[in-house]
Coordinates of C-alpha atoms in Angstrom, one line a residue:
P1 CA 38.0 14.5 49.1
S2 CA 35.4 14.5 46.4
V3 CA 34.5 17.7 44.5
A4 CA 31.3 17.9 46.6
V5 CA 33.1 17.5 49.9
A6 CA 35.8 19.9 48.8
K7 CA 33.2 22.5 48.0
L8 CA 31.6 22.1 51.4
L9 CA 35.1 22.7 53.0
A10 CA 35.4 25.9 51.0
Q11 CA 31.9 27.1 51.8
Q12 CA 32.3 26.3 55.5
G13 CA 35.4 28.4 55.6
H14 CA 33.6 31.4 54.1
R15 CA 30.6 30.9 56.4
T16 CA 32.8 30.8 59.5
L17 CA 35.3 33.5 58.7
G18 CA 32.7 35.7 57.0
R19 CA 31.0 36.2 60.4
L20 CA 33.7 38.6 61.2
A21 CA 32.4 40.9 58.5
D22 CA 28.8 40.3 59.2
L23 CA 28.6 41.2 62.9
G24 CA 27.0 44.6 62.3
V25 CA 29.9 46.2 64.2
P26 CA 33.6 46.6 63.4
S27 CA 35.8 43.5 64.1
F28 CA 39.5 43.4 65.0
A29 CA 42.2 40.8 64.5
F30 CA 45.3 41.1 66.7
V31 CA 48.1 39.1 65.0
N32 CA 50.8 38.2 67.5
G33 CA 52.4 35.1 65.9
L34 CA 52.7 32.9 62.8
A35 CA 49.8 33.7 60.3
L36 CA 49.9 31.5 57.2
G37 CA 47.1 30.6 54.8
G38 CA 43.8 30.3 56.7
G39 CA 45.4 32.0 59.7
L40 CA 46.0 35.2 57.7
E41 CA 42.6 34.9 56.1
V42 CA 41.0 35.1 59.6
A43 CA 42.6 38.5 59.9
L44 CA 41.7 39.6 56.4
N45 CA 38.0 38.9 57.1
A46 CA 38.1 41.2 60.1
T47 CA 37.5 45.0 59.6
Y48 CA 40.9 46.0 61.1
R49 CA 44.2 44.4 61.8
T50 CA 47.1 45.0 64.2
V51 CA 50.4 43.1 64.2
D52 CA 53.1 42.4 66.7
S53 CA 56.4 43.8 65.4
S54 CA 58.2 40.6 66.3
V55 CA 56.1 38.4 64.0
G56 CA 58.4 36.9 61.4
A57 CA 56.2 34.9 59.2
L58 CA 53.0 35.9 57.4
G59 CA 51.8 34.8 54.1
L60 CA 49.4 33.0 51.7
P61 CA 51.3 29.9 50.6
E62 CA 48.4 28.1 49.0
V63 CA 49.5 28.6 45.3
F64 CA 52.8 26.8 46.3
L65 CA 50.7 23.8 47.3
G66 CA 48.4 23.7 44.3
L67 CA 45.5 25.7 45.8
I68 CA 44.4 29.3 46.1
P69 CA 43.7 31.4 49.2
G70 CA 40.1 30.3 49.1
W71 CA 38.6 31.5 52.4
G72 CA 38.5 35.1 51.3
G73 CA 42.2 35.8 50.8
A74 CA 42.1 36.1 47.0
T75 CA 39.0 38.2 47.1
L76 CA 39.7 40.5 50.1
L77 CA 43.5 41.2 49.8
P78 CA 43.6 43.2 46.5
H79 CA 40.9 45.5 47.9
I80 CA 42.9 46.1 51.0
V81 CA 46.5 46.4 49.7
G82 CA 46.1 47.0 46.0
I83 CA 46.5 44.6 43.1
R84 CA 50.3 44.8 42.9
N85 CA 50.8 44.0 46.5
A86 CA 48.2 41.3 46.3
L87 CA 50.0 39.7 43.4
R88 CA 53.2 39.7 45.4
L89 CA 51.6 37.9 48.3
I90 CA 49.4 35.5 46.5
L91 CA 51.6 34.6 43.5
E92 CA 55.2 35.9 43.6
N93 CA 56.1 34.9 47.1
P94 CA 54.7 31.3 47.0
L95 CA 56.4 30.7 43.6
R96 CA 59.7 31.9 45.1
N97 CA 60.0 28.8 47.3
N98 CA 57.2 30.0 49.5
R99 CA 58.7 33.2 50.6
L100 CA 57.0 34.9 53.6
I101 CA 56.9 38.4 54.9
D102 CA 57.6 39.8 58.4
A103 CA 55.5 42.3 60.5
P104 CA 57.2 45.5 59.2
T105 CA 56.6 44.4 55.6
A106 CA 53.0 43.5 56.4
H107 CA 52.5 46.9 57.9
R108 CA 54.2 48.7 55.0
L109 CA 52.1 46.8 52.4
G110 CA 48.9 47.6 54.2
V111 CA 48.1 44.0 55.4
A112 CA 48.1 45.4 58.9
D113 CA 46.7 48.8 59.8
V114 CA 49.1 49.3 62.7
M115 CA 52.1 47.7 64.3
F116 CA 52.9 47.5 68.0
S117 CA 55.9 46.4 70.1
P118 CA 55.5 42.9 71.6
I119 CA 56.0 44.3 75.1
R120 CA 52.5 45.7 75.4
F121 CA 51.0 44.3 72.2
L122 CA 47.6 43.3 73.5
E123 CA 47.2 46.4 75.7
D124 CA 48.2 48.7 72.8
S125 CA 46.0 46.8 70.3
I126 CA 42.9 47.1 72.6
A127 CA 43.6 50.8 73.2
W128 CA 43.9 51.3 69.5
A129 CA 40.7 49.5 68.8
D130 CA 39.0 51.6 71.4
G131 CA 40.2 54.7 69.6
V132 CA 38.9 53.5 66.3
L133 CA 35.5 52.6 67.8
T134 CA 35.1 56.0 69.5
G135 CA 36.3 58.0 66.5
R136 CA 39.5 59.3 68.0
I137 CA 41.5 57.3 65.5
T138 CA 40.8 57.4 61.7
V139 CA 42.2 54.5 59.7
R140 CA 43.5 55.5 56.3
R141 CA 44.7 52.8 53.9
K142 CA 47.1 54.4 51.4
T143 CA 47.5 51.1 49.6
A144 CA 43.8 50.5 49.0
P145 CA 43.0 50.8 45.3
G146 CA 41.2 53.9 44.0
F147 CA 39.4 54.5 40.7
I148 CA 42.5 54.8 38.5
E149 CA 44.0 51.5 39.9
R150 CA 40.7 49.6 39.6
T151 CA 40.1 50.9 36.0
F152 CA 43.6 50.8 34.5
V153 CA 46.3 49.5 36.7
W154 CA 44.5 46.4 37.9
P155 CA 43.8 44.7 34.5
Q156 CA 47.2 45.7 33.2
A157 CA 48.9 44.1 36.3
I158 CA 47.0 40.9 35.7
R159 CA 48.0 40.7 32.1
I160 CA 51.7 41.3 33.0
A161 CA 51.5 38.7 35.7
R162 CA 50.0 36.1 33.4
K163 CA 52.9 36.5 30.9
S164 CA 55.5 36.5 33.8
V165 CA 54.2 33.3 35.3
A166 CA 53.9 31.5 32.0
S167 CA 57.5 32.5 31.1
K168 CA 58.9 31.3 34.4
I169 CA 57.0 28.1 35.1
G170 CA 55.0 27.4 31.9
R171 CA 51.3 26.7 31.9
V172 CA 51.1 23.2 33.5
A173 CA 50.6 24.4 37.1
K174 CA 46.9 25.2 37.5
S175 CA 46.8 27.1 40.8
P176 CA 48.7 30.3 39.7
F177 CA 46.4 30.8 36.7
A178 CA 43.3 30.0 38.8
A179 CA 44.5 32.7 41.3
L180 CA 44.9 35.1 38.5
D181 CA 41.5 34.4 37.1
L182 CA 40.0 35.0 40.5
L183 CA 42.0 38.3 41.0
E184 CA 40.7 39.4 37.7
Y185 CA 37.1 38.5 38.5
T186 CA 37.0 40.1 41.9
R187 CA 37.9 43.5 40.4
T188 CA 34.3 44.2 39.5
A189 CA 32.4 41.4 41.3
S190 CA 30.6 41.7 44.6
R191 CA 32.0 40.1 47.7
G192 CA 29.4 37.3 47.6
E193 CA 30.0 36.6 43.9
S194 CA 33.8 36.4 44.5
F195 CA 33.4 34.1 47.4
A196 CA 31.2 31.8 45.3
R197 CA 33.8 31.8 42.6
E198 CA 36.5 31.0 45.3
D199 CA 34.3 28.0 46.3
E200 CA 34.2 26.7 42.8
I201 CA 37.9 27.1 42.1
L202 CA 39.1 25.8 45.5
S203 CA 36.9 22.7 45.3
D204 CA 38.2 21.9 41.8
L205 CA 41.8 22.2 43.0
I206 CA 41.4 20.3 46.3
S207 CA 39.9 17.3 44.5
G208 CA 42.4 17.4 41.6
D209 CA 45.7 15.8 40.9
Q210 CA 48.0 18.7 41.5
F211 CA 47.0 19.3 45.1
Q212 CA 47.7 15.6 46.0
A213 CA 50.9 15.8 44.1
S214 CA 52.0 19.0 45.8
M215 CA 51.3 17.5 49.2
Y216 CA 53.4 14.5 48.3
A217 CA 56.2 16.8 47.1
F218 CA 55.9 18.9 50.2
N219 CA 56.3 15.9 52.5
L220 CA 59.3 14.7 50.4
V221 CA 61.1 18.0 50.9
Q222 CA 60.1 18.6 54.5
K223 CA 60.3 15.0 55.9
H224 CA 61.8 12.5 53.6
A225 CA 64.8 14.7 52.8
K226 CA 65.7 15.0 56.5
K227 CA 65.9 11.3 56.8
P228 CA 68.0 10.2 53.8
S229 CA 67.8 6.6 52.8
G230 CA 71.0 4.6 53.3
A231 CA 72.7 7.2 55.5
P232 CA 75.2 5.6 58.0
D233 CA 75.3 6.5 61.7
P234 CA 76.0 10.3 62.0
K235 CA 78.3 9.6 64.9
L236 CA 80.8 8.2 62.3
A237 CA 81.3 11.6 60.7
Q238 CA 84.6 13.3 61.1
P239 CA 84.8 17.0 62.1
V240 CA 85.6 19.4 59.3
T241 CA 87.7 22.3 60.5
K242 CA 89.4 23.3 57.2
V243 CA 88.4 22.9 53.5
G244 CA 90.6 22.5 50.5
V245 CA 89.4 23.3 47.0
I246 CA 91.4 22.1 44.1
G247 CA 91.0 24.5 41.2
A248 CA 90.4 28.2 40.8
G249 CA 87.8 28.4 38.1
L250 CA 84.1 29.4 38.3
M251 CA 83.0 26.2 40.0
A252 CA 85.8 26.2 42.4
R253 CA 85.0 29.8 43.4
Q254 CA 81.4 28.9 44.0
F255 CA 82.4 26.0 46.2
A256 CA 84.8 28.1 48.2
L257 CA 82.2 30.8 48.7
L258 CA 79.5 28.3 49.8
F259 CA 81.9 26.4 52.2
V260 CA 83.1 29.6 53.9
R261 CA 79.6 31.1 54.2
R262 CA 78.0 28.0 55.6
L263 CA 80.7 26.2 57.6
K264 CA 82.7 29.3 58.6
V265 CA 86.0 27.4 58.5
P266 CA 89.2 28.2 56.7
V267 CA 89.0 27.5 53.0
V268 CA 92.1 27.3 50.8
L269 CA 92.1 27.1 47.0
T270 CA 95.0 25.8 45.0
D271 CA 95.9 25.9 41.3
I272 CA 99.1 25.9 39.2
D273 CA 98.4 29.6 38.3
Q274 CA 98.8 32.2 41.1
T275 CA 97.1 34.8 39.0
R276 CA 94.0 32.7 38.7
L277 CA 94.1 32.1 42.4
D278 CA 94.3 35.8 43.1
E279 CA 91.4 36.4 40.8
A280 CA 89.4 33.6 42.6
V281 CA 90.0 35.0 46.0
A282 CA 89.2 38.5 44.9
Y283 CA 85.9 37.2 43.4
I284 CA 85.0 35.6 46.7
H285 CA 85.8 38.7 48.6
R286 CA 83.6 40.8 46.3
E287 CA 80.7 38.4 46.7
I288 CA 81.0 38.6 50.5
S289 CA 81.2 42.4 50.3
G290 CA 78.0 42.2 48.1
L291 CA 76.2 40.3 50.8
Q292 CA 77.3 42.9 53.4
A293 CA 76.0 45.7 51.1
K294 CA 72.6 43.9 50.9
G295 CA 72.5 43.7 54.7
R296 CA 72.8 39.9 54.8
L297 CA 76.1 40.1 56.7
S298 CA 77.5 42.5 59.3
S299 CA 80.7 44.3 58.6
D300 CA 82.5 42.1 61.2
D301 CA 81.1 38.9 59.8
A302 CA 82.1 39.9 56.3
S303 CA 85.6 40.7 57.3
R304 CA 85.9 37.5 59.3
L305 CA 84.7 35.4 56.3
Q306 CA 87.0 37.1 53.9
A307 CA 90.0 36.4 56.1
L308 CA 89.2 32.7 56.1
V309 CA 89.6 32.4 52.3
T310 CA 93.1 32.1 50.8
G311 CA 94.7 30.8 47.6
T312 CA 98.1 29.3 47.1
T313 CA 100.1 27.2 44.6
D314 CA 101.7 25.3 47.5
K315 CA 99.9 21.9 48.0
N316 CA 101.3 21.7 51.5
A317 CA 98.6 24.2 52.6
F318 CA 96.2 21.2 52.4
A319 CA 98.1 19.2 55.0
D320 CA 95.6 20.0 57.8
A321 CA 92.5 20.1 55.6
D322 CA 89.7 17.6 56.7
W323 CA 87.7 17.9 53.4
V324 CA 89.3 18.3 50.0
I325 CA 87.0 18.8 47.0
E326 CA 88.0 19.0 43.3
A327 CA 86.6 21.4 40.7
I328 CA 88.8 20.4 37.7
F329 CA 88.4 19.1 34.2
E330 CA 86.0 16.2 33.7
E331 CA 88.9 14.0 32.6
L332 CA 89.4 10.7 34.4
S333 CA 93.2 10.6 34.2
I334 CA 93.6 14.2 35.4
K335 CA 91.3 13.6 38.5
Q336 CA 93.2 10.3 39.3
E337 CA 96.6 12.0 39.2
V338 CA 95.5 15.0 41.2
F339 CA 94.0 13.0 44.0
A340 CA 96.9 10.7 44.1
S341 CA 99.3 13.6 44.4
F342 CA 97.3 15.2 47.2
E343 CA 97.0 11.9 49.1
K344 CA 100.7 12.2 50.0
I345 CA 100.0 15.5 51.7
I346 CA 96.7 15.3 53.5
S347 CA 96.0 13.6 56.8
P348 CA 94.9 9.9 56.9
S349 CA 91.5 10.9 58.2
A350 CA 90.8 13.6 55.5
V351 CA 88.0 13.0 53.0
F352 CA 88.3 13.5 49.2
A353 CA 85.2 14.6 47.4
S354 CA 84.7 14.7 43.6
N355 CA 82.2 16.9 41.9
T356 CA 82.1 14.6 38.9
S357 CA 78.9 14.5 37.0
S358 CA 79.7 11.6 34.6
L359 CA 82.8 9.7 35.7
S360 CA 82.9 6.6 38.0
V361 CA 83.9 7.6 41.5
Q362 CA 85.6 4.3 42.0
H363 CA 87.6 4.7 38.8
I364 CA 88.6 8.2 40.0
G365 CA 90.0 6.7 43.2
A366 CA 91.8 3.8 41.4
K367 CA 95.2 5.3 42.1
L368 CA 94.6 6.1 45.8
K369 CA 96.2 4.0 48.5
H370 CA 93.1 4.4 50.6
P371 CA 90.1 4.7 48.1
G372 CA 87.7 4.4 51.0
R373 CA 88.2 8.1 51.7
L374 CA 86.8 9.2 48.4
V375 CA 83.1 10.1 47.9
G376 CA 81.1 11.7 45.0
F377 CA 79.7 15.1 45.9
H378 CA 77.8 16.3 42.9
F379 CA 76.5 19.9 43.1
F380 CA 74.1 21.5 40.6
N381 CA 74.7 24.9 39.0
P382 CA 74.3 27.5 40.3
V383 CA 75.9 26.0 43.4
A384 CA 74.5 28.6 45.8
V385 CA 70.9 28.3 44.5
M386 CA 70.3 24.6 43.6
P387 CA 69.4 22.7 46.8
L388 CA 70.4 19.2 45.8
V389 CA 73.7 17.3 46.3
E390 CA 74.0 13.8 45.0
V391 CA 76.2 12.0 47.4
V392 CA 77.8 9.1 45.5
R393 CA 78.9 6.0 47.3
A394 CA 81.4 3.9 45.4
S395 CA 81.8 0.3 46.5
T396 CA 85.0 1.3 48.2
T397 CA 83.6 4.3 50.1
T398 CA 83.7 3.8 53.9
D399 CA 80.8 4.5 56.2
E400 CA 83.0 7.1 57.9
T401 CA 83.5 8.9 54.6
L402 CA 79.9 8.8 53.7
A403 CA 78.8 10.0 57.1
T404 CA 81.2 12.9 56.9
A405 CA 79.8 13.8 53.4
M406 CA 76.2 13.8 54.8
K407 CA 77.2 16.0 57.7
V408 CA 78.9 18.4 55.3
A409 CA 75.8 18.5 53.1
V410 CA 73.7 19.4 56.2
G411 CA 76.1 22.1 57.1
L412 CA 75.9 23.5 53.6
R413 CA 72.0 23.5 54.0
K414 CA 71.7 21.2 51.0
T415 CA 69.4 18.3 50.5
A416 CA 71.5 15.1 50.1
V417 CA 70.4 12.0 48.3
I418 CA 72.7 8.9 48.4
T419 CA 73.2 7.2 45.1
T420 CA 75.3 4.3 43.8
D421 CA 78.3 4.9 41.6
T422 CA 76.6 4.6 38.2
T423 CA 76.7 6.7 35.0
G424 CA 74.7 9.9 35.4
F425 CA 73.7 9.1 39.0
V426 CA 70.0 10.2 39.1
V427 CA 69.4 13.6 37.6
N428 CA 71.8 13.6 34.7
R429 CA 70.8 10.0 33.7
L430 CA 67.1 11.1 33.4
L431 CA 67.9 14.4 31.8
A432 CA 70.1 12.5 29.3
K433 CA 67.1 10.4 28.5
V434 CA 65.1 13.5 27.8
L435 CA 67.8 15.1 25.7
G436 CA 68.7 11.9 23.9
E437 CA 65.1 11.2 22.9
A438 CA 64.7 14.8 21.8
M439 CA 67.8 14.8 19.6
H440 CA 66.9 11.3 18.2
A441 CA 63.5 12.6 17.2
V442 CA 65.1 15.6 15.4
D443 CA 67.8 13.4 13.8
T444 CA 65.1 11.2 12.3
G445 CA 63.1 14.1 10.8
T446 CA 60.9 15.6 13.6
H447 CA 61.0 19.4 13.7
P448 CA 62.4 20.7 17.1
S449 CA 59.2 22.8 17.6
V450 CA 57.2 19.5 17.6
V451 CA 59.5 18.1 20.3
D452 CA 59.2 21.2 22.4
A453 CA 55.4 21.1 22.2
A454 CA 55.4 17.4 23.2
C455 CA 57.5 18.2 26.3
A456 CA 55.3 21.1 27.5
P457 CA 52.9 18.8 29.5
F458 CA 55.9 17.7 31.7
G459 CA 56.1 21.2 33.0
L460 CA 59.9 21.3 33.0
P461 CA 61.6 24.7 33.6
M462 CA 62.6 24.9 29.9
P463 CA 62.2 22.9 26.7
P464 CA 65.0 20.3 25.8
F465 CA 66.7 22.5 23.2
V466 CA 66.8 25.6 25.5
L467 CA 68.3 23.3 28.2
L468 CA 70.9 22.2 25.7
D469 CA 71.7 25.8 24.9
L470 CA 72.0 26.5 28.6
V471 CA 74.4 23.7 29.5
G472 CA 76.3 24.1 26.3
L473 CA 76.0 22.1 23.1
R474 CA 79.4 20.5 23.6
V475 CA 78.7 19.5 27.2
G476 CA 75.3 18.1 26.0
A477 CA 77.0 16.1 23.3
H478 CA 79.5 14.7 25.9
V479 CA 76.6 13.8 28.2
L480 CA 74.8 11.9 25.5
D481 CA 78.0 10.1 24.4
T482 CA 78.7 9.1 28.0
H483 CA 75.3 7.6 28.5
H484 CA 75.3 5.9 25.0
A485 CA 78.6 4.3 25.9
A486 CA 77.1 3.0 29.2
F487 CA 73.7 2.0 28.0
P488 CA 73.9 1.6 24.2
D489 CA 70.6 -0.2 23.9
R490 CA 68.6 2.6 25.5
F491 CA 70.5 5.9 25.1
F492 CA 71.0 7.5 21.7
D493 CA 74.1 9.3 20.6
S494 CA 73.7 12.2 18.1
P495 CA 76.3 13.0 15.4
N496 CA 74.1 16.0 14.6
L497 CA 74.6 17.4 18.1
H498 CA 78.3 17.3 17.6
K499 CA 77.8 19.3 14.4
L500 CA 75.7 21.8 16.3
A501 CA 78.4 22.1 18.9
D502 CA 80.9 22.9 16.2
Y503 CA 78.4 25.4 14.7
G504 CA 77.8 26.9 18.2
Q505 CA 74.1 27.7 18.2
I506 CA 70.7 26.0 18.1
I507 CA 68.3 28.7 19.3
T508 CA 68.0 32.5 18.8
R509 CA 67.4 35.1 21.5
D510 CA 66.4 38.7 21.6
K511 CA 68.4 41.5 23.3
R512 CA 66.8 40.6 26.6
G513 CA 67.8 37.0 26.3
N514 CA 64.3 35.7 25.6
V515 CA 64.1 32.7 23.2
T516 CA 62.7 33.8 19.8
G517 CA 63.0 30.6 17.8
F518 CA 65.4 28.1 16.2
D519 CA 68.6 29.2 14.4
K520 CA 68.2 28.8 10.6
G521 CA 71.7 27.5 10.2
A522 CA 71.1 24.9 13.0
L523 CA 68.0 23.7 11.3
K524 CA 70.0 23.1 8.1
I525 CA 72.5 21.0 10.0
I526 CA 69.9 18.7 11.5
R527 CA 67.7 18.4 8.3
G528 CA 67.6 15.1 6.6
G529 CA 65.7 12.6 8.6
T530 CA 62.8 10.9 6.8
T531 CA 60.7 9.4 9.7
P532 CA 59.2 12.3 11.7
V533 CA 56.8 11.7 14.5
T534 CA 53.9 13.6 15.9
A535 CA 54.0 15.4 19.2
E536 CA 51.7 12.8 20.8
V537 CA 53.8 9.9 19.6
F538 CA 57.0 11.5 20.9
K539 CA 55.4 12.4 24.2
Q540 CA 54.3 8.8 24.8
R541 CA 57.7 7.5 23.7
L542 CA 59.5 9.8 26.2
E543 CA 57.1 8.9 29.0
D544 CA 57.6 5.2 28.4
G545 CA 61.3 5.7 28.1
L546 CA 61.5 7.5 31.4
A547 CA 59.3 4.9 33.1
D548 CA 61.5 2.1 31.8
E549 CA 64.7 3.9 32.9
I550 CA 63.4 4.7 36.4
H551 CA 62.2 1.1 36.8
R552 CA 65.7 -0.1 35.9
M553 CA 67.3 2.3 38.3
L554 CA 65.3 1.0 41.2
D555 CA 66.0 -2.6 40.2
E556 CA 69.7 -1.7 40.1
G557 CA 69.5 0.0 43.5
V558 CA 70.8 3.4 42.3
V559 CA 68.7 4.9 45.0
A560 CA 66.5 3.3 47.7
S561 CA 63.1 4.3 46.5
A562 CA 61.0 6.1 43.9
A563 CA 60.7 8.9 46.5
D564 CA 64.5 9.5 46.2
I565 CA 64.2 9.9 42.5
D566 CA 61.3 12.3 42.8
L567 CA 63.3 14.3 45.4
C568 CA 66.3 14.5 43.1
M569 CA 64.2 15.6 40.1
I570 CA 62.4 18.3 42.1
M571 CA 65.5 19.7 43.9
G572 CA 68.0 19.1 41.1
A573 CA 66.2 19.4 37.8
G574 CA 63.4 21.8 38.7
W575 CA 60.7 19.2 38.1
P576 CA 57.4 21.0 38.9
F577 CA 56.4 20.8 42.6
Q578 CA 52.8 20.6 41.6
M579 CA 53.5 17.5 39.5
G580 CA 54.7 15.8 42.6
G581 CA 57.9 14.6 41.0
I582 CA 58.4 12.4 38.0
T583 CA 57.0 9.0 39.2
P584 CA 53.5 10.3 40.2
Y585 CA 53.3 11.8 36.7
L586 CA 54.3 8.6 35.0
D587 CA 51.8 6.7 37.1
R588 CA 49.0 9.1 36.2
C589 CA 49.7 9.2 32.5
G590 CA 49.7 5.4 32.3
A591 CA 53.4 5.0 31.3
S592 CA 54.2 2.9 34.4
E593 CA 51.5 0.3 33.6
R594 CA 52.4 0.3 29.9
V595 CA 56.0 -0.4 30.6
F596 CA 56.1 -2.8 33.6
G597 CA 52.5 -3.5 34.4
D598 CA 52.4 -1.7 37.8
T599 CA 52.8 1.8 39.3
F600 CA 55.7 3.3 41.2
N601 CA 53.4 4.5 44.0
H602 CA 50.7 2.6 45.8
P603 CA 48.2 4.0 45.8
R604 CA 48.7 6.4 42.9
I605 CA 49.2 10.0 43.8
A606 CA 46.1 11.5 42.1
G607 CA 42.9 13.4 42.7
V608 CA 39.6 11.7 43.3
A609 CA 38.7 11.5 39.6
K610 CA 41.8 9.4 38.9
A611 CA 42.4 7.7 42.2

């Protein structure tokens, strides 16, 4: 909608819900089910609230979708539950993948005045309301802010929240900071003034780019991800009743823990070193015990899962495994030999999965007698947290193998995107483009801080050089080398990055791990280029480079659509939800038209001002 129509929507919400507070008598909201967004704001506009103890989902998810709780939520909530609780519900929970609260939490925080059992919820709520109206019951809200909180705690909490949000997601997303502005304003403003400010902010956000982009991203995650492009008939999938993990390192341990937790089948790890295996099994057992301690597993369930995990140096333990995944060195010859040796042991119907991030799946399976049983299954780190799995179909991979991989991904509660067997697949190919362009700019004389500033508008979770530090400089150099070898005309290698890898550092951090700047020794290593560029020039170069690469990937059929690439970048690279993925951004900034004379999305995913 236009700004004018969006403002009317905001005002109509206030007029309608505001009647609950303007009746001249107390009003009551009895919450007996799901109450999200406007549903919860109905209750907040009432004078008093009761909640059914069985209600499992209440919340204000608007910031997650690029909006604010604009029908009174942002104004009323802090005056009911206090600023810290309001920040949790309006900002923290939405930004934590839209976390919701249950009825007991709502009651404890003060969102609801009283909680009743579902057995007689309506009768008890009516009786309670009668007690309030007749004066027999006095409602005291312990969480409501007093003078000290309004004067000192409130402004301090807002300042802390601003820094926290900026450090976690940057400053590209508008809605979190708009919500903070409103929460700051409502501390001293009247209800009418705050509602008017809500109208202004909400209308601006509804009509802007980020709300449209957020809705596109939301539909990708909720709908598109559940119907993956190119997936074979699910009926072709083989049952998985036992999992084998080759390796005993950190990645292998993460795999084993995830598989046993989600699939609840026996998981056996193998390695040439029994001590490493014992350490791996002990690690997994500790993690399961930790889940029990947090109340996420019962004692019986924890014991059952621990009993399912074993480790052995005997390969024959894999004879009855249906799914065998490797977590070993990223070396082609090693992976080939390992899979070939295990093929002699496992059943003819068992599936091999490789977690390779840079090698050809087809080449990995070159020494298999039945290469059709091999599929790429690329996780992102940390395995338990990152929701994406790139399922890589080599030209030899059978439909039965692919269907089994997709079924396993669903069982692991992962979002699976099918890609062809090409260097970097989707996420690493595009991140390699970002890192390669960043290092090339530095190699030719641009200061790293200029590159970081140029990348800020993309809204990525971290700047390029912090990402390099996170993945490891040697790993980063390997990634750039791999992509340069595959696409030498478009991907840069960087001798300086190899020197930095030998040096071991590129950024500095304080005792808390916060980035404080660039290491002086590292700056000396990369000094020497004579053709620096400005932040604006680099930004456009990177935008155009990404648009070109994605256009090529679609032409090559790496994935079925631009939506698949957006889904990969959101779920696997942390591309901002409110940017809608990478292709809507490239359309909006003009890179798509500059590079190939069209847009990835028709129509463009943009607000009314740029539609």
